[in-house]
Amino acid sequence: DTEVTQTPKHLVMGMTNKKSLKCEQHMGHRAMYWYKQKAKKPPELMFVYSYEKLSINESVPSRFSPECPNSSLLNLHLHALQPEDSALYLCASSLDVGTQYFGPGTRLLVL
Amino acid sequence: EDKVVQSPLSLVVHEGDTVTLNCSYEVTNFRSLLWYKQEKKAPTFLFMLTSSGIEKKSGRLSSILDKKELFSILNITATQTGDSAVYLCALSSGTYKYIFGTGTRLKVLA
C-alpha cells in the first residue's frame, strides 16, 4: 500500500479564517513533507518532518503552521492567509530519503 | 547550488510516436533521481534511479541514469493520449530536500 491521504480535497477560506489541512500515511514512513504548488510550476517544499521532528522549514510565513501529532499524521494549520496563498497543497511521505509518495492534494482558494 | 534542468519544456506528439525527455542536474551529494508523472492532481511515482547505466522499465516507459554526464532520460514508446501529463524529475541529495525540475509538459494528440 503506497497511499497517502489528504483532507479536504478542496477548501475555500476567507482571509480571517482558521482552517487545517490533514495528511495521513500508514506505510511506516518516517519523513513527511508539505509542498505548495502553483499552476504550471513544480512543487515547492515548505516543511519536512523526520521522526516527528521539524527538520526543514523553508522560510515559510508564520501564517502556515505545521504539526506532526504522530508518525502517521501531518497537519498544516492555516490562519490569516492571503489570496496569493491559493494553490495546491501536497503532502508526501518517504522512508528515510528514498522514494517520495504524494497524496492527492488539497486545492485551496483564499478569498 | 544544486540544480535540475528539464528539457524540452513542452512537447506535442501524435499517438504512436516515441518521446525522450531529458533531465540534467548539478548536485553536491547525489543520492537518487526520481521521475514523476503529474496529471491534474498529485505527482505519481514512476522510477527511482541510483546507479548509472541500469535501465528501469515499466511497460512502455523506461529510464536510465548517467552519473558521469549528470543526466537522466525518460523514454515513452508508442505514446497514447493517456500519457499526456507533466513529467517531473526530482533529485535527492540525501537531506530530505528533493529538488524538482520545472517539468516537461507532454501532449499526445489522437
mmCIF file of C-alpha atoms in Angstrom:
data_model
loop_
_atom_site.group_PDB
_atom_site.id
_atom_site.type_symbol
_atom_site.label_atom_id
_atom_site.label_comp_id
_atom_site.label_asym_id
_atom_site.label_seq_id
_atom_site.Cartn_x
_atom_site.Cartn_y
_atom_site.Cartn_z
ATOM 1 C CA ASP A 1 0.000 0.000 0.000
ATOM 2 C CA THR A 2 1.599 3.255 -1.152
ATOM 3 C CA GLU A 3 -1.238 5.556 -0.210
ATOM 4 C CA VAL A 4 -1.047 8.995 1.289
ATOM 5 C CA THR A 5 -4.439 10.518 2.026
ATOM 6 C CA GLN A 6 -5.286 14.187 2.374
ATOM 7 C CA THR A 7 -8.365 16.028 3.527
ATOM 8 C CA PRO A 8 -10.138 18.090 2.474
ATOM 9 C CA LYS A 9 -9.871 17.825 -1.302
ATOM 10 C CA HIS A 10 -10.983 21.405 -1.776
ATOM 11 C CA LEU A 11 -11.062 24.333 0.626
ATOM 12 C CA VAL A 12 -12.301 27.880 0.234
ATOM 13 C CA MET A 13 -11.491 30.267 3.048
ATOM 14 C CA GLY A 14 -11.565 33.946 3.810
ATOM 15 C CA MET A 15 -8.530 35.878 4.914
ATOM 16 C CA THR A 16 -9.688 35.929 8.540
ATOM 17 C CA ASN A 17 -10.480 32.210 8.772
ATOM 18 C CA LYS A 18 -8.535 29.472 10.529
ATOM 19 C CA LYS A 19 -8.505 26.076 8.895
ATOM 20 C CA SER A 20 -6.380 22.926 8.887
ATOM 21 C CA LEU A 21 -5.206 20.529 6.225
ATOM 22 C CA LYS A 22 -4.689 16.905 7.204
ATOM 23 C CA CYS A 23 -2.429 14.206 5.819
ATOM 24 C CA GLU A 24 -2.134 10.548 6.798
ATOM 25 C CA GLN A 25 0.042 7.623 5.765
ATOM 26 C CA HIS A 26 0.298 4.075 7.083
ATOM 27 C CA MET A 27 3.410 2.940 5.236
ATOM 28 C CA GLY A 28 5.686 3.314 8.258
ATOM 29 C CA HIS A 29 7.424 6.246 6.589
ATOM 30 C CA ARG A 30 9.422 8.400 8.972
ATOM 31 C CA ALA A 31 9.612 11.533 6.851
ATOM 32 C CA MET A 32 6.587 13.644 5.903
ATOM 33 C CA TYR A 33 6.501 16.749 3.760
ATOM 34 C CA TRP A 34 4.312 19.704 2.853
ATOM 35 C CA TYR A 35 4.645 21.207 -0.593
ATOM 36 C CA LYS A 36 2.893 24.134 -2.235
ATOM 37 C CA GLN A 37 2.284 24.017 -5.969
ATOM 38 C CA LYS A 38 1.103 26.898 -8.118
ATOM 39 C CA ALA A 39 -0.263 26.378 -11.611
ATOM 40 C CA LYS A 40 2.331 25.282 -14.161
ATOM 41 C CA LYS A 41 5.109 25.259 -11.558
ATOM 42 C CA PRO A 42 6.858 22.350 -9.835
ATOM 43 C CA PRO A 43 6.111 21.552 -6.196
ATOM 44 C CA GLU A 44 7.823 23.920 -3.793
ATOM 45 C CA LEU A 45 8.976 22.480 -0.461
ATOM 46 C CA MET A 46 7.530 24.105 2.668
ATOM 47 C CA PHE A 47 8.242 21.802 5.623
ATOM 48 C CA VAL A 48 9.780 18.429 6.387
ATOM 49 C CA TYR A 49 9.230 16.339 9.499
ATOM 50 C CA SER A 50 11.541 13.444 10.145
ATOM 51 C CA TYR A 51 10.872 11.137 13.069
ATOM 52 C CA GLU A 52 8.124 13.540 14.155
ATOM 53 C CA LYS A 53 10.506 16.471 14.495
ATOM 54 C CA LEU A 54 10.551 19.504 12.227
ATOM 55 C CA SER A 55 13.788 19.228 10.281
ATOM 56 C CA ILE A 56 13.254 21.699 7.434
ATOM 57 C CA ASN A 57 11.299 24.953 7.310
ATOM 58 C CA GLU A 58 11.861 26.704 4.013
ATOM 59 C CA SER A 59 11.323 30.192 5.456
ATOM 60 C CA VAL A 60 7.567 29.768 5.255
ATOM 61 C CA PRO A 61 5.459 32.659 6.658
ATOM 62 C CA SER A 62 4.096 32.059 10.151
ATOM 63 C CA ARG A 63 0.520 32.071 8.876
ATOM 64 C CA PHE A 64 1.328 28.442 7.944
ATOM 65 C CA SER A 65 1.909 26.272 10.999
ATOM 66 C CA PRO A 66 2.785 22.576 10.645
ATOM 67 C CA GLU A 67 2.149 19.933 13.253
ATOM 68 C CA CYS A 68 3.072 16.259 13.422
ATOM 69 C CA PRO A 69 0.972 14.620 16.178
ATOM 70 C CA ASN A 70 2.411 11.168 15.478
ATOM 71 C CA SER A 71 4.374 9.274 12.868
ATOM 72 C CA SER A 72 1.336 8.731 10.637
ATOM 73 C CA LEU A 73 -0.257 12.174 10.741
ATOM 74 C CA LEU A 74 0.730 15.586 9.499
ATOM 75 C CA ASN A 75 -1.334 18.746 9.772
ATOM 76 C CA LEU A 76 -0.961 22.192 8.290
ATOM 77 C CA HIS A 77 -2.757 24.911 10.212
ATOM 78 C CA LEU A 78 -3.734 27.975 8.217
ATOM 79 C CA HIS A 79 -4.503 31.403 9.641
ATOM 80 C CA ALA A 80 -4.885 34.842 8.086
ATOM 81 C CA LEU A 81 -3.914 33.671 4.629
ATOM 82 C CA GLN A 82 -3.581 35.926 1.619
ATOM 83 C CA PRO A 83 -5.116 35.408 -1.839
ATOM 84 C CA GLU A 84 -1.638 34.624 -3.202
ATOM 85 C CA ASP A 85 -1.572 31.565 -0.926
ATOM 86 C CA SER A 86 -4.174 29.945 -3.178
ATOM 87 C CA ALA A 87 -2.530 26.818 -4.560
ATOM 88 C CA LEU A 88 -2.495 23.028 -4.496
ATOM 89 C CA TYR A 89 -1.052 21.825 -1.193
ATOM 90 C CA LEU A 90 0.593 18.452 -1.440
ATOM 91 C CA CYS A 91 1.611 16.130 1.348
ATOM 92 C CA ALA A 92 4.226 13.459 0.743
ATOM 93 C CA SER A 93 5.999 10.802 2.739
ATOM 94 C CA SER A 94 9.142 8.749 2.342
ATOM 95 C CA LEU A 95 11.031 6.024 4.103
ATOM 96 C CA ASP A 96 14.129 7.940 5.051
ATOM 97 C CA VAL A 97 15.366 9.741 1.873
ATOM 98 C CA GLY A 98 14.082 7.241 -0.679
ATOM 99 C CA THR A 99 11.055 7.443 -2.915
ATOM 100 C CA GLN A 100 8.534 10.118 -2.012
ATOM 101 C CA TYR A 101 4.859 9.254 -2.357
ATOM 102 C CA PHE A 102 2.404 12.092 -2.764
ATOM 103 C CA GLY A 103 -1.140 12.463 -1.565
ATOM 104 C CA PRO A 104 -3.881 13.749 -3.905
ATOM 105 C CA GLY A 105 -3.535 17.297 -2.610
ATOM 106 C CA THR A 106 -5.847 19.955 -1.230
ATOM 107 C CA ARG A 107 -6.828 22.688 -3.657
ATOM 108 C CA LEU A 108 -7.020 25.856 -1.579
ATOM 109 C CA LEU A 109 -8.690 29.089 -2.609
ATOM 110 C CA VAL A 110 -8.284 32.152 -0.403
ATOM 111 C CA LEU A 111 -10.813 34.916 -0.989
ATOM 112 C CA GLU B 1 23.902 25.337 -5.782
ATOM 113 C CA ASP B 2 22.031 22.091 -6.562
ATOM 114 C CA LYS B 3 20.009 22.360 -9.761
ATOM 115 C CA VAL B 4 17.742 20.281 -12.002
ATOM 116 C CA VAL B 5 17.010 21.298 -15.592
ATOM 117 C CA GLN B 6 14.476 19.518 -17.755
ATOM 118 C CA SER B 7 14.092 19.719 -21.497
ATOM 119 C CA PRO B 8 12.153 20.266 -23.571
ATOM 120 C CA LEU B 9 9.736 22.435 -21.589
ATOM 121 C CA SER B 10 6.855 21.205 -23.702
ATOM 122 C CA LEU B 11 6.276 18.706 -26.453
ATOM 123 C CA VAL B 12 3.383 17.834 -28.735
ATOM 124 C CA VAL B 13 3.395 14.459 -30.477
ATOM 125 C CA HIS B 14 0.938 12.108 -32.162
ATOM 126 C CA GLU B 15 -0.195 8.779 -30.807
ATOM 127 C CA GLY B 16 2.310 6.070 -31.580
ATOM 128 C CA ASP B 17 5.328 8.365 -31.507
ATOM 129 C CA THR B 18 8.296 7.758 -29.221
ATOM 130 C CA VAL B 19 9.430 10.573 -26.958
ATOM 131 C CA THR B 20 12.597 11.189 -24.975
ATOM 132 C CA LEU B 21 12.534 13.555 -22.035
ATOM 133 C CA ASN B 22 15.747 14.888 -20.548
ATOM 134 C CA CYS B 23 16.781 15.774 -17.037
ATOM 135 C CA SER B 24 20.225 17.175 -16.310
ATOM 136 C CA TYR B 25 21.451 18.045 -12.874
ATOM 137 C CA GLU B 26 24.168 19.527 -10.724
ATOM 138 C CA VAL B 27 24.388 18.326 -7.149
ATOM 139 C CA THR B 28 26.942 18.270 -4.384
ATOM 140 C CA ASN B 29 25.888 14.877 -2.994
ATOM 141 C CA PHE B 30 23.844 12.607 -5.234
ATOM 142 C CA ARG B 31 21.503 10.124 -3.579
ATOM 143 C CA SER B 32 18.863 9.354 -6.191
ATOM 144 C CA LEU B 33 16.934 10.751 -9.132
ATOM 145 C CA LEU B 34 13.189 10.283 -9.365
ATOM 146 C CA TRP B 35 10.697 10.639 -12.197
ATOM 147 C CA TYR B 36 7.052 11.514 -11.622
ATOM 148 C CA LYS B 37 4.002 11.909 -13.854
ATOM 149 C CA GLN B 38 1.565 14.648 -12.908
ATOM 150 C CA GLU B 39 -1.840 14.969 -14.482
ATOM 151 C CA LYS B 40 -4.431 17.100 -12.761
ATOM 152 C CA LYS B 41 -3.501 16.370 -9.178
ATOM 153 C CA ALA B 42 -0.617 14.802 -7.319
ATOM 154 C CA PRO B 43 2.587 13.542 -8.894
ATOM 155 C CA THR B 44 2.609 9.777 -9.265
ATOM 156 C CA PHE B 45 5.875 7.939 -8.891
ATOM 157 C CA LEU B 46 7.415 6.357 -11.988
ATOM 158 C CA PHE B 47 11.046 5.480 -11.308
ATOM 159 C CA MET B 48 13.873 5.954 -8.836
ATOM 160 C CA LEU B 49 17.390 5.728 -10.238
ATOM 161 C CA THR B 50 20.519 5.424 -8.174
ATOM 162 C CA SER B 51 23.054 3.640 -10.390
ATOM 163 C CA SER B 52 24.442 4.587 -13.767
ATOM 164 C CA GLY B 53 23.651 2.552 -16.830
ATOM 165 C CA ILE B 54 20.917 0.374 -15.372
ATOM 166 C CA GLU B 55 17.674 0.803 -17.247
ATOM 167 C CA LYS B 56 14.439 0.795 -15.311
ATOM 168 C CA LYS B 57 11.409 -0.281 -17.307
ATOM 169 C CA SER B 58 7.673 -0.306 -16.760
ATOM 170 C CA GLY B 59 5.536 -1.141 -19.754
ATOM 171 C CA ARG B 60 6.145 1.469 -22.431
ATOM 172 C CA LEU B 61 8.178 3.681 -20.104
ATOM 173 C CA SER B 62 11.865 3.318 -19.407
ATOM 174 C CA SER B 63 14.525 5.440 -17.806
ATOM 175 C CA ILE B 64 18.272 5.452 -17.431
ATOM 176 C CA LEU B 65 20.796 7.479 -15.470
ATOM 177 C CA ASP B 66 24.266 8.660 -16.467
ATOM 178 C CA LYS B 67 26.124 9.777 -13.339
ATOM 179 C CA LYS B 68 29.248 10.701 -15.266
ATOM 180 C CA GLU B 69 27.472 13.125 -17.606
ATOM 181 C CA LEU B 70 24.920 14.060 -14.921
ATOM 182 C CA PHE B 71 21.680 13.389 -16.737
ATOM 183 C CA SER B 72 18.767 11.025 -16.998
ATOM 184 C CA ILE B 73 16.313 10.317 -19.787
ATOM 185 C CA LEU B 74 12.759 9.078 -19.702
ATOM 186 C CA ASN B 75 11.559 7.279 -22.817
ATOM 187 C CA ILE B 76 7.969 6.631 -23.709
ATOM 188 C CA THR B 77 7.328 4.382 -26.701
ATOM 189 C CA ALA B 78 4.062 4.039 -28.652
ATOM 190 C CA THR B 79 2.612 7.067 -26.897
ATOM 191 C CA GLN B 80 -1.085 7.213 -26.083
ATOM 192 C CA THR B 81 -3.345 10.158 -25.252
ATOM 193 C CA GLY B 82 -3.308 8.967 -21.636
ATOM 194 C CA ASP B 83 0.398 9.768 -21.499
ATOM 195 C CA SER B 84 -0.436 13.487 -21.735
ATOM 196 C CA ALA B 85 0.850 14.987 -18.491
ATOM 197 C CA VAL B 86 3.668 16.936 -16.943
ATOM 198 C CA TYR B 87 6.713 14.771 -16.276
ATOM 199 C CA LEU B 88 8.769 15.892 -13.312
ATOM 200 C CA CYS B 89 12.330 14.975 -12.482
ATOM 201 C CA ALA B 90 13.457 15.319 -8.856
ATOM 202 C CA LEU B 91 16.841 14.962 -7.228
ATOM 203 C CA SER B 92 17.544 13.713 -3.744
ATOM 204 C CA SER B 93 20.811 14.740 -2.171
ATOM 205 C CA GLY B 94 20.050 12.775 0.978
ATOM 206 C CA THR B 95 18.957 15.679 3.178
ATOM 207 C CA TYR B 96 15.168 15.322 2.824
ATOM 208 C CA LYS B 97 15.268 18.150 0.282
ATOM 209 C CA TYR B 98 14.065 16.996 -3.106
ATOM 210 C CA ILE B 99 14.893 19.447 -5.868
ATOM 211 C CA PHE B 100 12.356 19.437 -8.669
ATOM 212 C CA GLY B 101 12.877 20.471 -12.255
ATOM 213 C CA THR B 102 10.280 22.674 -13.921
ATOM 214 C CA GLY B 103 8.843 19.676 -15.741
ATOM 215 C CA THR B 104 8.171 18.728 -19.343
ATOM 216 C CA ARG B 105 4.580 19.187 -20.484
ATOM 217 C CA LEU B 106 3.726 16.394 -22.914
ATOM 218 C CA LYS B 107 0.630 16.465 -25.063
ATOM 219 C CA VAL B 108 -0.223 13.407 -27.167
ATOM 220 C CA LEU B 109 -2.698 14.011 -29.971
ATOM 221 C CA ALA B 110 -5.030 11.297 -31.202
#
